[in-house]
Amino acid sequence: MSQLSLLETPPNRDCSALPWQHVRQYLSLKQQQLLQAEAAQYPFERPTLTAYGKQHAIPRQQVWFADDGCDYLYSGLMICAQPWPHYLLRLRLQLEQEFNQPFNGVLVNHYRDGLDRMGWHSDDEPEMVAGSKVISVSIGAERDFDIRHKQRAEQHRISLASGDMLVMHAAMQQQWQHSLPQRKKLRADRLNLTFRQLIPFYHQR
Ligand SMILES: O=C(O)CCC(=O)C(=O)O
């Protein structure tokens, strides 16, 4: 555990000033079931990354669904866009109405159990539209989601349960990093969908 204060609900401060919002139970049970069943057919991969001269497969499975021209350079890897599956497309349309923002890509991460994880990062790739929100939706096992400030010693923990949504405003990616820590005893799996707005054909320009 780091020396930083880990705050479930930050006491004595105006939470509305934080650039994220946790919306519990945003998805209906039916939506969760339909998306979970659909995900059984998603073409998940575990791409290999090179770190400190060593190659290793990422500690989770992932797939990127997006419009034509919205390939994504993520952690140094070019991920080609797959066509939108039915229920994911329906959720995209729902979110576009809700937030009045286009979401032309979604990264789906599948954490097979508590050993699967994601390290500290910000969703700040140059092909993402400046000022756009990233919407995260979780299905399956409840997992901790950690957020730390890039400059000051401030850290928060949110517990994301099945059906929850996390709205990440643009300032979150500029000033904060996030991660999904390992939970060694957890046996259940979890899906996370992050809907993003990319500049189309960014990598073909
Ligand atoms: O699984 C999560 O909740 C985190 C996903 C994430 O950080 C990302 O897709 O960039």
mmCIF file of C-alpha atoms and ligand atoms in Angstrom:
data_model
loop_
_atom_site.group_PDB
_atom_site.id
_atom_site.type_symbol
_atom_site.label_atom_id
_atom_site.label_comp_id
_atom_site.label_asym_id
_atom_site.label_seq_id
_atom_site.Cartn_x
_atom_site.Cartn_y
_atom_site.Cartn_z
ATOM 1 C CA MET A 1 0.000 0.000 0.000
ATOM 2 C CA SER A 2 1.398 3.386 -0.928
ATOM 3 C CA GLN A 3 1.838 6.276 1.505
ATOM 4 C CA LEU A 4 -0.874 8.163 -0.365
ATOM 5 C CA SER A 5 -4.277 8.554 1.203
ATOM 6 C CA LEU A 6 -6.732 6.187 -0.464
ATOM 7 C CA LEU A 7 -10.157 7.755 -0.286
ATOM 8 C CA GLU A 8 -13.402 5.857 -0.902
ATOM 9 C CA THR A 9 -15.457 9.041 -0.667
ATOM 10 C CA PRO A 10 -13.258 12.083 -0.201
ATOM 11 C CA PRO A 11 -14.285 13.717 3.092
ATOM 12 C CA ASN A 12 -14.443 17.489 3.502
ATOM 13 C CA ARG A 13 -14.150 18.303 -0.129
ATOM 14 C CA ASP A 14 -16.367 19.263 -2.983
ATOM 15 C CA CYS A 15 -16.599 15.997 -4.977
ATOM 16 C CA SER A 16 -18.291 17.807 -7.840
ATOM 17 C CA ALA A 17 -14.874 19.358 -8.555
ATOM 18 C CA LEU A 18 -13.402 15.943 -9.408
ATOM 19 C CA PRO A 19 -13.367 15.266 -13.174
ATOM 20 C CA TRP A 20 -15.222 11.941 -12.998
ATOM 21 C CA GLN A 21 -18.670 10.688 -11.974
ATOM 22 C CA HIS A 22 -19.560 7.232 -10.728
ATOM 23 C CA VAL A 23 -23.097 6.261 -11.774
ATOM 24 C CA ARG A 24 -24.220 3.063 -10.052
ATOM 25 C CA GLN A 25 -26.427 0.552 -11.892
ATOM 26 C CA TYR A 26 -26.572 2.479 -15.171
ATOM 27 C CA LEU A 27 -27.166 -0.702 -17.213
ATOM 28 C CA SER A 28 -30.325 -2.739 -16.664
ATOM 29 C CA LEU A 29 -29.896 -6.387 -15.698
ATOM 30 C CA LYS A 30 -31.198 -7.364 -19.157
ATOM 31 C CA GLN A 31 -28.577 -5.183 -20.901
ATOM 32 C CA GLN A 32 -25.834 -6.724 -18.765
ATOM 33 C CA GLN A 33 -27.009 -10.237 -19.632
ATOM 34 C CA LEU A 34 -27.275 -9.504 -23.368
ATOM 35 C CA LEU A 35 -23.838 -7.872 -23.522
ATOM 36 C CA GLN A 36 -22.247 -10.665 -21.483
ATOM 37 C CA ALA A 37 -23.718 -13.307 -23.803
ATOM 38 C CA GLU A 38 -22.625 -11.366 -26.894
ATOM 39 C CA ALA A 39 -19.079 -10.970 -25.517
ATOM 40 C CA ALA A 40 -18.660 -14.758 -25.533
ATOM 41 C CA GLN A 41 -18.287 -14.359 -29.338
ATOM 42 C CA TYR A 42 -15.959 -11.320 -29.334
ATOM 43 C CA PRO A 43 -12.563 -11.926 -31.030
ATOM 44 C CA PHE A 44 -10.461 -11.199 -27.909
ATOM 45 C CA GLU A 45 -6.673 -11.140 -28.173
ATOM 46 C CA ARG A 46 -3.729 -10.781 -25.813
ATOM 47 C CA PRO A 47 -1.258 -8.650 -27.777
ATOM 48 C CA THR A 48 2.424 -8.774 -26.840
ATOM 49 C CA LEU A 49 4.183 -5.635 -25.586
ATOM 50 C CA THR A 50 7.903 -5.013 -25.175
ATOM 51 C CA ALA A 51 9.005 -3.537 -21.849
ATOM 52 C CA TYR A 52 12.639 -3.233 -20.701
ATOM 53 C CA GLY A 53 13.711 -5.389 -23.682
ATOM 54 C CA LYS A 54 11.352 -8.268 -22.746
ATOM 55 C CA GLN A 55 8.204 -9.324 -24.533
ATOM 56 C CA HIS A 56 5.084 -10.191 -22.556
ATOM 57 C CA ALA A 57 1.403 -10.683 -23.359
ATOM 58 C CA ILE A 58 -0.850 -8.080 -21.740
ATOM 59 C CA PRO A 59 -2.439 -9.325 -18.452
ATOM 60 C CA ARG A 60 -6.028 -9.325 -19.811
ATOM 61 C CA GLN A 61 -7.854 -9.895 -23.092
ATOM 62 C CA GLN A 62 -8.953 -7.033 -25.309
ATOM 63 C CA VAL A 63 -10.700 -6.136 -28.556
ATOM 64 C CA TRP A 64 -11.340 -2.779 -30.268
ATOM 65 C CA PHE A 65 -14.627 -2.167 -32.121
ATOM 66 C CA ALA A 66 -14.851 1.056 -34.120
ATOM 67 C CA ASP A 67 -15.992 2.854 -37.243
ATOM 68 C CA ASP A 68 -13.927 2.647 -40.436
ATOM 69 C CA GLY A 69 -10.728 4.686 -40.188
ATOM 70 C CA CYS A 70 -10.691 4.572 -36.388
ATOM 71 C CA ASP A 71 -7.704 2.309 -35.827
ATOM 72 C CA TYR A 72 -6.126 2.938 -32.435
ATOM 73 C CA LEU A 73 -2.459 3.162 -31.464
ATOM 74 C CA TYR A 74 -2.643 1.934 -27.873
ATOM 75 C CA SER A 75 0.449 1.259 -25.710
ATOM 76 C CA GLY A 76 2.561 1.357 -28.883
ATOM 77 C CA LEU A 77 0.394 -1.237 -30.674
ATOM 78 C CA MET A 78 -1.788 -0.493 -33.673
ATOM 79 C CA ILE A 79 -5.172 -2.109 -32.991
ATOM 80 C CA CYS A 80 -7.324 -2.499 -36.083
ATOM 81 C CA ALA A 81 -10.998 -1.694 -35.821
ATOM 82 C CA GLN A 82 -13.452 -4.619 -35.789
ATOM 83 C CA PRO A 83 -17.068 -4.052 -36.910
ATOM 84 C CA TRP A 84 -19.577 -3.188 -34.160
ATOM 85 C CA PRO A 85 -21.514 -6.118 -32.628
ATOM 86 C CA HIS A 86 -25.278 -5.646 -32.241
ATOM 87 C CA TYR A 87 -25.747 -4.941 -28.492
ATOM 88 C CA LEU A 88 -22.558 -2.902 -28.234
ATOM 89 C CA LEU A 89 -23.820 -0.711 -31.086
ATOM 90 C CA ARG A 90 -27.143 -0.255 -29.265
ATOM 91 C CA LEU A 91 -25.315 0.853 -26.130
ATOM 92 C CA ARG A 92 -23.173 3.233 -28.192
ATOM 93 C CA LEU A 93 -26.325 4.891 -29.589
ATOM 94 C CA GLN A 94 -27.796 5.170 -26.085
ATOM 95 C CA LEU A 95 -24.607 6.864 -24.797
ATOM 96 C CA GLU A 96 -24.446 9.212 -27.785
ATOM 97 C CA GLN A 97 -27.943 10.436 -26.931
ATOM 98 C CA GLU A 98 -27.187 10.606 -23.224
ATOM 99 C CA PHE A 99 -23.980 12.632 -23.593
ATOM 100 C CA ASN A 100 -24.586 14.384 -26.913
ATOM 101 C CA GLN A 101 -21.145 13.211 -28.065
ATOM 102 C CA PRO A 102 -20.204 10.732 -30.826
ATOM 103 C CA PHE A 103 -18.459 7.555 -29.633
ATOM 104 C CA ASN A 104 -16.823 5.995 -32.700
ATOM 105 C CA GLY A 105 -14.825 3.319 -30.873
ATOM 106 C CA VAL A 106 -14.994 1.086 -27.819
ATOM 107 C CA LEU A 107 -12.161 -0.809 -26.160
ATOM 108 C CA VAL A 108 -13.450 -3.979 -24.503
ATOM 109 C CA ASN A 109 -11.211 -5.442 -21.819
ATOM 110 C CA HIS A 110 -11.888 -8.904 -20.413
ATOM 111 C CA TYR A 111 -10.331 -9.645 -17.021
ATOM 112 C CA ARG A 112 -10.540 -13.439 -16.745
ATOM 113 C CA ASP A 113 -10.018 -13.392 -12.952
ATOM 114 C CA GLY A 114 -8.362 -11.262 -10.276
ATOM 115 C CA LEU A 115 -4.886 -11.889 -11.681
ATOM 116 C CA ASP A 116 -5.769 -9.902 -14.792
ATOM 117 C CA ARG A 117 -5.188 -6.191 -14.365
ATOM 118 C CA MET A 118 -4.308 -2.864 -15.974
ATOM 119 C CA GLY A 119 -1.372 -0.652 -14.958
ATOM 120 C CA TRP A 120 -1.272 3.104 -14.386
ATOM 121 C CA HIS A 121 -2.018 5.185 -17.474
ATOM 122 C CA SER A 122 -4.170 8.013 -18.881
ATOM 123 C CA ASP A 123 -6.383 7.686 -21.947
ATOM 124 C CA ASP A 124 -4.622 10.563 -23.676
ATOM 125 C CA GLU A 125 -3.579 9.208 -27.074
ATOM 126 C CA PRO A 126 -3.254 11.947 -29.731
ATOM 127 C CA GLU A 127 -5.990 10.427 -31.933
ATOM 128 C CA MET A 128 -8.572 11.041 -29.205
ATOM 129 C CA VAL A 129 -10.672 14.148 -29.774
ATOM 130 C CA ALA A 130 -9.518 16.938 -27.439
ATOM 131 C CA GLY A 131 -12.063 17.717 -24.740
ATOM 132 C CA SER A 132 -14.059 14.511 -25.308
ATOM 133 C CA LYS A 133 -15.350 12.286 -22.520
ATOM 134 C CA VAL A 134 -14.461 8.600 -22.104
ATOM 135 C CA ILE A 135 -17.368 6.508 -20.796
ATOM 136 C CA SER A 136 -16.531 3.309 -18.934
ATOM 137 C CA VAL A 137 -19.154 0.613 -18.321
ATOM 138 C CA SER A 138 -18.483 -2.512 -16.234
ATOM 139 C CA ILE A 139 -20.150 -5.939 -16.280
ATOM 140 C CA GLY A 140 -19.377 -8.931 -14.055
ATOM 141 C CA ALA A 141 -17.127 -9.113 -11.000
ATOM 142 C CA GLU A 142 -16.832 -5.978 -8.865
ATOM 143 C CA ARG A 143 -13.294 -4.553 -9.024
ATOM 144 C CA ASP A 144 -11.423 -1.652 -7.453
ATOM 145 C CA PHE A 145 -10.458 1.166 -9.798
ATOM 146 C CA ASP A 146 -7.681 3.476 -8.581
ATOM 147 C CA ILE A 147 -7.117 7.077 -9.629
ATOM 148 C CA ARG A 148 -4.025 9.129 -8.742
ATOM 149 C CA HIS A 149 -3.116 12.720 -9.443
ATOM 150 C CA LYS A 150 -0.103 13.244 -11.707
ATOM 151 C CA GLN A 151 1.411 16.061 -9.641
ATOM 152 C CA ARG A 152 0.138 15.911 -6.068
ATOM 153 C CA ALA A 153 -0.075 13.069 -3.553
ATOM 154 C CA GLU A 154 -3.779 12.362 -3.902
ATOM 155 C CA GLN A 155 -5.319 8.990 -4.697
ATOM 156 C CA HIS A 156 -8.898 7.731 -4.847
ATOM 157 C CA ARG A 157 -10.462 4.279 -5.033
ATOM 158 C CA ILE A 158 -13.820 3.535 -6.632
ATOM 159 C CA SER A 159 -15.415 0.097 -6.522
ATOM 160 C CA LEU A 160 -16.969 -0.626 -9.922
ATOM 161 C CA ALA A 161 -19.806 -3.149 -9.756
ATOM 162 C CA SER A 162 -21.712 -4.861 -12.555
ATOM 163 C CA GLY A 163 -23.807 -2.325 -14.472
ATOM 164 C CA ASP A 164 -21.922 0.724 -13.137
ATOM 165 C CA MET A 165 -20.786 3.581 -15.364
ATOM 166 C CA LEU A 166 -17.822 5.878 -14.827
ATOM 167 C CA VAL A 167 -17.905 9.162 -16.742
ATOM 168 C CA MET A 168 -14.327 10.350 -17.296
ATOM 169 C CA HIS A 169 -14.224 14.012 -18.278
ATOM 170 C CA ALA A 170 -11.328 15.294 -20.398
ATOM 171 C CA ALA A 171 -9.551 16.867 -17.401
ATOM 172 C CA MET A 172 -9.254 13.419 -15.838
ATOM 173 C CA GLN A 173 -6.908 12.271 -18.600
ATOM 174 C CA GLN A 174 -4.838 15.465 -18.408
ATOM 175 C CA GLN A 175 -4.348 15.563 -14.628
ATOM 176 C CA TRP A 176 -4.862 12.007 -13.377
ATOM 177 C CA GLN A 177 -3.845 8.409 -14.106
ATOM 178 C CA HIS A 178 -5.957 5.319 -13.447
ATOM 179 C CA SER A 179 -5.347 1.595 -12.971
ATOM 180 C CA LEU A 180 -7.129 -1.655 -12.187
ATOM 181 C CA PRO A 181 -5.101 -3.468 -9.495
ATOM 182 C CA GLN A 182 -4.711 -7.228 -9.233
ATOM 183 C CA ARG A 183 -6.924 -9.138 -6.760
ATOM 184 C CA LYS A 184 -5.230 -12.516 -6.351
ATOM 185 C CA LYS A 185 -8.110 -14.324 -4.599
ATOM 186 C CA LEU A 186 -10.817 -13.304 -7.074
ATOM 187 C CA ARG A 187 -11.966 -16.111 -9.391
ATOM 188 C CA ALA A 188 -14.766 -14.327 -11.294
ATOM 189 C CA ASP A 189 -14.374 -12.485 -14.596
ATOM 190 C CA ARG A 190 -15.250 -8.940 -15.585
ATOM 191 C CA LEU A 191 -15.825 -6.990 -18.800
ATOM 192 C CA ASN A 192 -15.054 -3.299 -19.105
ATOM 193 C CA LEU A 193 -16.160 -1.212 -22.075
ATOM 194 C CA THR A 194 -14.591 2.224 -22.624
ATOM 195 C CA PHE A 195 -16.389 4.249 -25.278
ATOM 196 C CA ARG A 196 -14.138 6.841 -26.919
ATOM 197 C CA GLN A 197 -14.237 9.531 -29.598
ATOM 198 C CA LEU A 198 -11.341 9.353 -32.062
ATOM 199 C CA ILE A 199 -10.307 11.597 -34.955
ATOM 200 C CA PRO A 200 -11.212 9.420 -37.996
ATOM 201 C CA PHE A 201 -8.315 8.426 -40.291
ATOM 202 C CA TYR A 202 -5.795 9.975 -37.864
ATOM 203 C CA HIS A 203 -3.174 7.335 -38.723
ATOM 204 C CA GLN A 204 -3.716 7.568 -42.478
ATOM 205 C CA ARG A 205 -3.057 11.329 -42.677
HETATM 206 O O1 LIG B 1 -11.181 -1.981 -16.583
HETATM 207 C C1 LIG B 1 -11.254 -0.812 -16.229
HETATM 208 O O2 LIG B 1 -12.125 -0.401 -15.478
HETATM 209 C C2 LIG B 1 -10.186 0.141 -16.714
HETATM 210 C C3 LIG B 1 -10.045 0.179 -18.201
HETATM 211 C C4 LIG B 1 -9.075 1.222 -18.649
HETATM 212 O O3 LIG B 1 -8.386 1.823 -17.865
HETATM 213 C C5 LIG B 1 -8.940 1.533 -20.071
HETATM 214 O O4 LIG B 1 -9.594 0.903 -20.908
HETATM 215 O O5 LIG B 1 -8.147 2.453 -20.389
#
